[in-house]
Coordinates of C-alpha atoms in Angstrom, one line a residue:
M1 CA -21.8 106.9 -55.9
A2 CA -21.3 109.9 -57.6
V3 CA -23.6 112.5 -58.6
R4 CA -22.2 115.5 -60.6
P5 CA -23.9 118.8 -59.4
G6 CA -23.9 120.6 -63.0
D7 CA -25.2 117.7 -64.4
G8 CA -29.0 118.5 -62.2
A9 CA -32.3 120.8 -63.2
A10 CA -31.3 124.4 -63.1
V11 CA -31.3 125.4 -59.8
A12 CA -33.2 128.8 -57.6
A13 CA -30.6 131.4 -56.6
A14 CA -29.9 131.9 -52.8
P15 CA -28.4 134.6 -51.0
G16 CA -24.4 134.3 -51.0
V17 CA -21.7 133.8 -49.9
T18 CA -18.3 136.2 -51.9
L19 CA -15.1 135.6 -50.9
D20 CA -15.1 138.5 -49.4
D21 CA -17.5 137.4 -46.9
V22 CA -14.9 135.1 -46.1
R23 CA -11.9 136.6 -45.7
A24 CA -13.6 139.5 -43.4
A25 CA -14.6 136.4 -41.4
Q26 CA -11.6 135.0 -41.1
K27 CA -10.3 138.3 -39.2
I28 CA -13.1 138.3 -36.8
L29 CA -12.1 134.5 -35.7
S30 CA -8.3 135.5 -35.5
G31 CA -7.5 135.2 -32.1
V32 CA -10.8 132.9 -31.3
S33 CA -10.4 129.3 -33.9
R34 CA -7.4 127.3 -33.8
V35 CA -5.6 127.3 -37.1
T36 CA -5.0 123.6 -37.4
A37 CA -2.5 121.5 -38.4
L38 CA -2.1 119.5 -42.2
E39 CA -1.3 116.2 -41.5
G40 CA 0.1 113.6 -44.1
S41 CA -0.9 109.9 -44.5
R42 CA 1.6 108.3 -45.7
F43 CA -1.3 105.1 -45.5
L44 CA -3.7 106.7 -48.4
T45 CA -0.4 108.6 -49.7
G46 CA 0.6 104.8 -50.9
L47 CA -2.7 103.8 -51.8
L48 CA -4.1 106.8 -54.4
G49 CA 0.1 106.9 -55.3
S50 CA -0.1 111.2 -54.8
P51 CA -0.2 113.0 -51.6
V52 CA -2.5 113.1 -49.1
H53 CA -3.5 115.4 -45.9
L54 CA -5.7 114.9 -43.5
K55 CA -7.3 119.0 -42.0
C56 CA -7.3 118.1 -38.2
E57 CA -10.6 120.3 -37.0
N58 CA -11.2 117.2 -35.8
L59 CA -8.8 118.9 -33.3
Q60 CA -10.7 122.7 -32.9
R61 CA -12.0 124.0 -30.3
T62 CA -15.0 122.2 -29.3
G63 CA -14.2 119.8 -31.6
S64 CA -15.3 120.5 -34.4
F65 CA -15.7 123.7 -37.3
K66 CA -18.5 124.3 -35.8
V67 CA -17.2 127.4 -34.1
R68 CA -16.2 129.1 -36.9
G69 CA -19.4 130.0 -37.9
A70 CA -21.3 130.2 -34.8
Y71 CA -18.9 133.0 -33.6
V72 CA -19.2 134.7 -36.7
R73 CA -23.1 134.6 -36.9
I74 CA -23.7 136.3 -33.1
A75 CA -20.4 137.9 -33.9
G76 CA -23.0 140.1 -36.0
L77 CA -25.4 140.3 -34.0
P78 CA -26.5 143.6 -33.6
P79 CA -26.2 144.8 -29.6
R80 CA -29.8 144.8 -29.6
E81 CA -29.7 140.8 -30.7
R82 CA -27.3 140.3 -28.6
A83 CA -29.4 141.3 -25.5
A84 CA -31.7 139.1 -26.4
G85 CA -30.2 135.9 -26.2
V86 CA -29.2 132.7 -28.4
V87 CA -30.9 129.9 -29.1
A88 CA -30.0 126.9 -31.0
A89 CA -30.8 123.1 -31.8
S90 CA -27.7 120.1 -31.8
A91 CA -27.2 116.5 -30.8
G92 CA -23.8 117.6 -30.5
N93 CA -20.9 119.9 -32.3
H94 CA -23.7 122.5 -33.2
A95 CA -24.5 122.7 -29.2
Q96 CA -20.9 122.9 -28.7
G97 CA -20.2 125.7 -30.9
V98 CA -22.6 127.7 -29.9
A99 CA -22.8 127.4 -26.3
L100 CA -18.7 128.7 -26.7
A101 CA -18.9 131.6 -29.2
A102 CA -21.7 132.7 -27.6
S103 CA -19.4 132.8 -24.4
L104 CA -16.7 133.7 -25.9
L105 CA -19.2 137.3 -26.8
H106 CA -20.6 137.2 -23.6
V107 CA -24.0 136.4 -25.0
R108 CA -26.8 134.3 -23.6
S109 CA -27.4 130.8 -25.1
T110 CA -30.1 128.5 -24.8
V111 CA -29.1 125.0 -26.5
F112 CA -32.4 122.5 -27.5
M113 CA -30.7 118.4 -27.4
P114 CA -31.9 115.3 -27.8
V115 CA -33.5 113.2 -24.8
A116 CA -31.4 110.7 -25.9
A117 CA -27.8 113.2 -26.6
P118 CA -25.0 111.7 -25.4
L119 CA -24.2 112.7 -21.7
P120 CA -20.5 114.0 -22.7
K121 CA -21.8 116.2 -25.4
I122 CA -24.5 117.2 -22.7
A123 CA -22.0 118.1 -20.0
A124 CA -19.9 120.0 -22.7
T125 CA -22.1 122.6 -23.8
R126 CA -23.1 123.3 -20.1
D127 CA -19.3 123.5 -19.5
Y128 CA -19.5 125.8 -22.3
G129 CA -21.3 128.1 -21.1
A130 CA -25.0 126.5 -22.1
E131 CA -28.5 126.5 -20.9
V132 CA -29.6 122.8 -22.3
R133 CA -32.5 122.5 -22.6
L134 CA -33.7 118.3 -23.7
H135 CA -36.6 118.0 -25.3
G136 CA -38.0 115.0 -28.2
Q137 CA -36.5 112.0 -29.1
V138 CA -34.8 113.0 -32.6
V139 CA -33.3 116.1 -33.4
D140 CA -36.6 117.4 -35.9
E141 CA -38.3 118.0 -33.2
T142 CA -35.7 119.4 -30.9
L143 CA -35.4 121.8 -33.5
R144 CA -39.3 122.9 -33.8
A145 CA -38.9 123.2 -29.9
A146 CA -36.4 125.7 -30.1
Q147 CA -38.1 128.1 -32.7
E148 CA -40.9 128.1 -30.4
Y149 CA -38.3 129.1 -28.2
A150 CA -36.7 131.5 -30.2
R151 CA -40.6 133.1 -31.0
R152 CA -41.7 132.7 -27.6
T153 CA -38.7 134.8 -26.4
G154 CA -37.7 136.9 -29.0
A155 CA -34.2 134.8 -29.0
V156 CA -31.7 134.3 -32.2
F157 CA -31.6 131.2 -33.5
I158 CA -28.6 130.0 -34.9
H159 CA -29.3 128.1 -37.5
P160 CA -25.9 125.6 -38.0
F161 CA -26.4 125.9 -41.5
D162 CA -28.1 127.2 -43.5
H163 CA -27.2 131.4 -42.8
P164 CA -24.6 133.3 -45.0
D165 CA -22.3 134.3 -41.7
V166 CA -22.5 131.2 -40.8
I167 CA -21.0 129.4 -44.0
A168 CA -18.9 132.7 -44.1
G169 CA -17.4 130.7 -41.0
Q170 CA -16.8 127.8 -42.4
G171 CA -15.4 129.4 -45.2
T172 CA -12.1 130.0 -43.3
V173 CA -11.5 125.9 -43.5
G174 CA -10.3 126.5 -47.1
L175 CA -8.5 129.7 -46.7
E176 CA -6.4 127.3 -44.7
I177 CA -6.0 124.9 -46.8
L178 CA -4.8 126.7 -49.7
E179 CA -2.6 128.6 -47.5
Q180 CA -1.7 125.1 -46.0
C181 CA -0.9 123.3 -49.6
P182 CA -0.8 125.8 -52.0
E183 CA 0.1 122.9 -54.5
V184 CA -3.7 120.7 -53.7
R185 CA -5.5 119.5 -57.0
T186 CA -8.7 118.0 -53.9
I187 CA -10.4 119.2 -51.7
V188 CA -12.5 116.5 -50.3
V189 CA -15.3 116.9 -47.3
G190 CA -18.2 115.6 -45.8
I191 CA -21.3 116.9 -46.3
G192 CA -24.7 117.4 -44.7
G193 CA -26.6 119.6 -44.8
G194 CA -23.8 121.8 -46.9
G195 CA -22.5 124.8 -44.8
L196 CA -18.4 123.4 -44.5
A197 CA -18.7 122.5 -48.3
A198 CA -20.4 125.3 -49.0
G199 CA -18.5 127.7 -46.9
I200 CA -15.0 125.9 -48.5
A201 CA -15.7 125.9 -51.9
V202 CA -16.7 129.6 -51.6
A203 CA -13.3 130.5 -51.1
V204 CA -11.5 128.1 -53.3
K205 CA -13.1 128.3 -56.3
A206 CA -12.7 132.3 -55.7
L207 CA -8.5 132.0 -55.3
R208 CA -8.2 128.5 -57.3
P209 CA -10.8 127.1 -60.2
D210 CA -9.0 124.1 -60.8
V211 CA -9.3 122.6 -57.6
R212 CA -11.6 119.3 -57.5
I213 CA -14.1 120.0 -54.6
V214 CA -15.6 116.4 -53.9
G215 CA -18.6 116.3 -51.2
V216 CA -18.9 112.5 -49.7
Q217 CA -22.0 111.8 -47.7
A218 CA -23.6 108.8 -46.3
E219 CA -25.6 106.6 -48.2
G220 CA -28.3 105.8 -45.7
A221 CA -28.0 110.1 -44.9
A222 CA -27.8 111.2 -48.6
A223 CA -30.1 114.2 -49.6
Y224 CA -28.0 116.0 -52.0
P225 CA -28.1 113.8 -55.2
P226 CA -31.8 113.5 -55.6
S227 CA -31.7 117.8 -54.5
L228 CA -29.6 117.9 -57.1
A229 CA -31.4 116.4 -59.8
A230 CA -34.0 118.2 -58.4
G231 CA -32.5 121.1 -58.8
R232 CA -34.0 122.2 -55.9
P233 CA -33.4 121.0 -52.0
V234 CA -35.9 117.8 -51.7
S235 CA -36.4 116.1 -48.3
I236 CA -35.1 112.1 -47.9
E237 CA -37.7 109.8 -45.2
A238 CA -35.9 108.3 -41.8
P239 CA -31.9 109.1 -43.0
A240 CA -30.6 106.9 -41.2
T241 CA -26.1 106.2 -40.3
M242 CA -23.7 106.1 -38.0
A243 CA -22.6 109.5 -38.7
D244 CA -24.5 111.5 -36.7
G245 CA -22.7 115.3 -38.5
I246 CA -23.7 115.0 -41.8
K247 CA -27.1 112.7 -40.7
V248 CA -29.4 115.4 -42.2
G249 CA -33.0 114.8 -44.1
R250 CA -32.6 118.5 -46.0
P251 CA -29.9 120.9 -47.9
G252 CA -30.1 124.3 -46.5
E253 CA -31.5 126.6 -49.3
V254 CA -28.2 128.7 -48.6
P255 CA -25.6 125.7 -49.0
F256 CA -27.8 124.5 -51.4
A257 CA -27.4 127.1 -53.7
L258 CA -23.2 127.1 -53.6
V259 CA -22.2 123.4 -53.8
A260 CA -25.1 122.8 -57.2
E261 CA -22.9 125.8 -58.5
L262 CA -19.2 125.0 -57.1
L263 CA -18.7 121.7 -56.2
D264 CA -17.3 119.6 -58.6
E265 CA -19.2 115.9 -57.2
V266 CA -21.2 115.0 -54.5
R267 CA -20.0 111.0 -53.6
T268 CA -21.6 108.5 -50.6
V269 CA -20.0 105.8 -48.5
S270 CA -21.6 103.1 -46.8
E271 CA -22.0 102.2 -43.2
D272 CA -18.7 99.5 -43.9
A273 CA -16.6 102.3 -45.2
L274 CA -17.2 105.1 -42.6
S275 CA -16.5 102.2 -39.8
S276 CA -13.5 101.5 -41.7
A277 CA -12.0 105.0 -42.1
L278 CA -12.3 105.7 -38.0
L279 CA -10.9 102.5 -37.6
L280 CA -7.7 104.1 -40.0
C281 CA -7.5 107.9 -38.8
L282 CA -7.2 106.1 -34.9
E283 CA -5.0 103.2 -36.3
R284 CA -3.1 104.9 -38.1
A285 CA -2.9 108.7 -37.9
K286 CA -3.8 108.6 -34.0
L287 CA -6.4 110.6 -34.8
V288 CA -9.6 110.2 -32.5
V289 CA -11.8 111.2 -35.3
E290 CA -15.9 110.6 -35.2
P291 CA -17.8 109.2 -38.3
A292 CA -18.7 112.2 -39.7
G293 CA -15.5 113.5 -40.1
A294 CA -14.1 110.2 -41.8
S295 CA -16.7 110.2 -44.2
P296 CA -13.9 111.8 -46.8
V297 CA -11.0 109.2 -46.0
A298 CA -14.4 106.7 -46.5
A299 CA -14.2 107.7 -49.7
L300 CA -10.8 107.7 -50.6
L301 CA -10.9 104.2 -48.9
S302 CA -13.6 102.8 -51.0
D303 CA -12.2 104.3 -54.7
P304 CA -9.2 105.8 -54.6
G305 CA -8.0 106.1 -58.4
A306 CA -10.4 108.5 -58.3
F307 CA -8.9 111.3 -56.7
E308 CA -5.4 113.1 -58.1
G309 CA -3.6 114.5 -55.9
P310 CA -2.7 116.8 -53.8
V311 CA -5.6 115.3 -52.0
V312 CA -6.9 117.4 -48.6
A313 CA -9.4 115.4 -46.4
V314 CA -10.9 117.3 -44.0
L315 CA -11.5 116.0 -40.5
S316 CA -14.8 118.4 -39.8
G317 CA -15.0 116.5 -36.0
G318 CA -14.0 114.3 -33.2
N319 CA -16.4 113.9 -31.1
V320 CA -17.8 110.8 -30.6
D321 CA -19.6 109.0 -27.0
P322 CA -17.0 106.3 -26.8
L323 CA -19.5 103.8 -26.1
L324 CA -20.5 104.3 -30.0
L325 CA -16.8 104.7 -30.7
Q326 CA -16.6 101.0 -28.7
R327 CA -19.5 99.6 -31.2
I328 CA -18.2 101.6 -34.3
L329 CA -14.5 100.3 -33.7
R330 CA -15.5 96.4 -33.9
H331 CA -17.7 97.0 -36.6
G332 CA -14.2 98.5 -38.2
M333 CA -12.7 95.6 -37.7
A334 CA -14.9 93.8 -39.2
A335 CA -15.4 95.4 -42.1
A336 CA -12.0 94.6 -42.4
G337 CA -11.9 91.4 -41.4
R338 CA -10.1 91.9 -38.6
Y339 CA -12.9 90.3 -36.5
L340 CA -15.3 87.2 -36.7
S341 CA -18.0 85.7 -35.4
L342 CA -19.4 82.3 -36.1
T343 CA -22.1 79.7 -34.2
L344 CA -20.6 76.4 -34.7
R345 CA -23.0 73.2 -33.4
L346 CA -21.1 71.1 -31.0
T347 CA -21.9 67.2 -29.7
D348 CA -22.6 67.8 -25.8
R349 CA -19.3 66.0 -24.6
P350 CA -16.6 67.0 -22.1
G351 CA -13.3 68.9 -24.3
A352 CA -15.3 69.0 -27.3
L353 CA -15.3 72.9 -26.1
A354 CA -11.4 72.5 -25.5
T355 CA -11.1 70.2 -28.7
L356 CA -12.3 73.0 -31.1
L357 CA -10.3 76.6 -28.5
G358 CA -7.3 73.5 -30.0
V359 CA -8.2 74.2 -33.1
L360 CA -8.5 78.1 -33.2
T361 CA -5.2 77.8 -31.0
R362 CA -3.1 76.6 -33.8
V363 CA -4.6 79.3 -35.9
D364 CA -3.0 81.7 -33.9
A365 CA -7.1 83.0 -34.0
N366 CA -7.7 85.4 -30.7
V367 CA -11.3 84.2 -28.7
V368 CA -12.5 87.6 -27.4
D369 CA -15.5 86.1 -26.2
V370 CA -17.4 82.8 -26.1
S371 CA -20.8 82.0 -25.3
H372 CA -21.7 78.2 -25.2
V373 CA -26.0 78.1 -25.0
R374 CA -26.2 73.5 -23.4
T375 CA -30.1 74.2 -23.7
D376 CA -32.9 75.8 -26.6
P377 CA -35.2 74.7 -28.4
R378 CA -33.6 74.4 -31.3
L379 CA -30.6 71.9 -30.2
G380 CA -30.6 68.6 -29.8
L381 CA -30.6 66.0 -27.1
T382 CA -27.1 65.9 -27.3
E383 CA -25.9 69.2 -28.7
V384 CA -24.5 72.0 -27.8
E385 CA -24.0 76.1 -29.4
V386 CA -21.2 77.4 -29.3
E387 CA -20.6 81.3 -30.8
L388 CA -17.5 82.8 -30.8
H389 CA -16.1 86.8 -30.9
L390 CA -12.4 86.3 -32.6
E391 CA -9.4 89.1 -33.4
T392 CA -8.1 87.7 -36.6
K393 CA -5.2 89.3 -38.7
G394 CA -7.6 90.5 -41.9
P395 CA -9.5 88.5 -44.7
E396 CA -6.5 86.1 -45.9
H397 CA -6.4 84.6 -41.6
C398 CA -10.6 84.6 -41.6
A399 CA -9.9 82.2 -44.6
E400 CA -7.7 80.4 -43.2
V401 CA -9.6 80.1 -39.5
G402 CA -12.5 79.0 -42.0
T403 CA -10.7 76.7 -43.9
A404 CA -9.4 75.4 -40.6
L405 CA -12.5 74.6 -39.0
R406 CA -14.0 72.6 -41.2
E407 CA -10.9 70.3 -42.2
A408 CA -11.5 70.3 -38.8
G409 CA -15.4 69.0 -39.4
Y410 CA -17.0 71.3 -37.7
T411 CA -19.3 73.4 -39.6
V412 CA -20.3 76.6 -38.9
I413 CA -23.6 77.7 -38.9
P414 CA -24.8 80.6 -41.1

């Protein structure tokens, strides 16, 4: 689904961010953030029929673009506020960005994270120098705890996206894109709260108003389409997506006004598209990218004819928990037709399972796992149920496997 920001109601004014702000942020970040690589993608270039480049913020310090905005925000604090320390709430990327930025600026930082936050992200945040406090089951509860801590202690709350300094810092990604790919025609970027997309749009539209900027949200956490229609940020209930980096239930006031004014389009992508995009980045580009970071690639895969090239897709982060990555890769392989799960019932006699596996061997399907159930109230006295997980070569091979099983007399249970 695609939404054009200008199609909605009038948008209320919010504190602005200018090209000068972004250029000032770039000077502040000199020697701090990396100028991340812009890598070409032969596969996506072939799919779109025009050049596609990947802006690799997954290779940024702390593994995402977040350190840019966090550093600019904390660097701008007066001495009295720096002395009070800073506090943030995050499940991962913002936590690490604030922790590193504060450490580099010799500012004390406290980061609240959900109790269920992945252990690698908690450990990384501590390693970057922050005091980590685990609170709440969801980020909203964690956020309230961090804001209460700020009120109680006087620490400065560092918002992940709803502040002009943060947006200016994220906008330096846009300046780098124009320097690295002057001929760019379309920039595709994931949107959660909107800070990265807003910052890129401020920088790019000021210098190259002809460049089209497309934001991407996960279908299950798409707060921008209804907000753009209403002309103000609105909340959605229970956002749900594997892309936790863009799993935000309500746009920020400051980025929303900029997104509504400057972005050309906001698209949504499915969970299948996200997992397929992550798998593509890993296999074809050799890049570890988290689901939120892969959302621009998901948009390109979902509707390749909608983007004029050259295209730059911003891979915003690469911090993905290994256990989640394992599940996503399996999901991505299934979405790409390369992982097939089947359940069949066989007659319970010696050699029945071996005969079934022989059929699969003849069609070159690789068996990953077999579950053989002989005792279940659903089964007849002489029946067994077999659940198979297979690696295949794609949709055509999946169809070949199904045909071979039917011709051998097997019935697949829905």
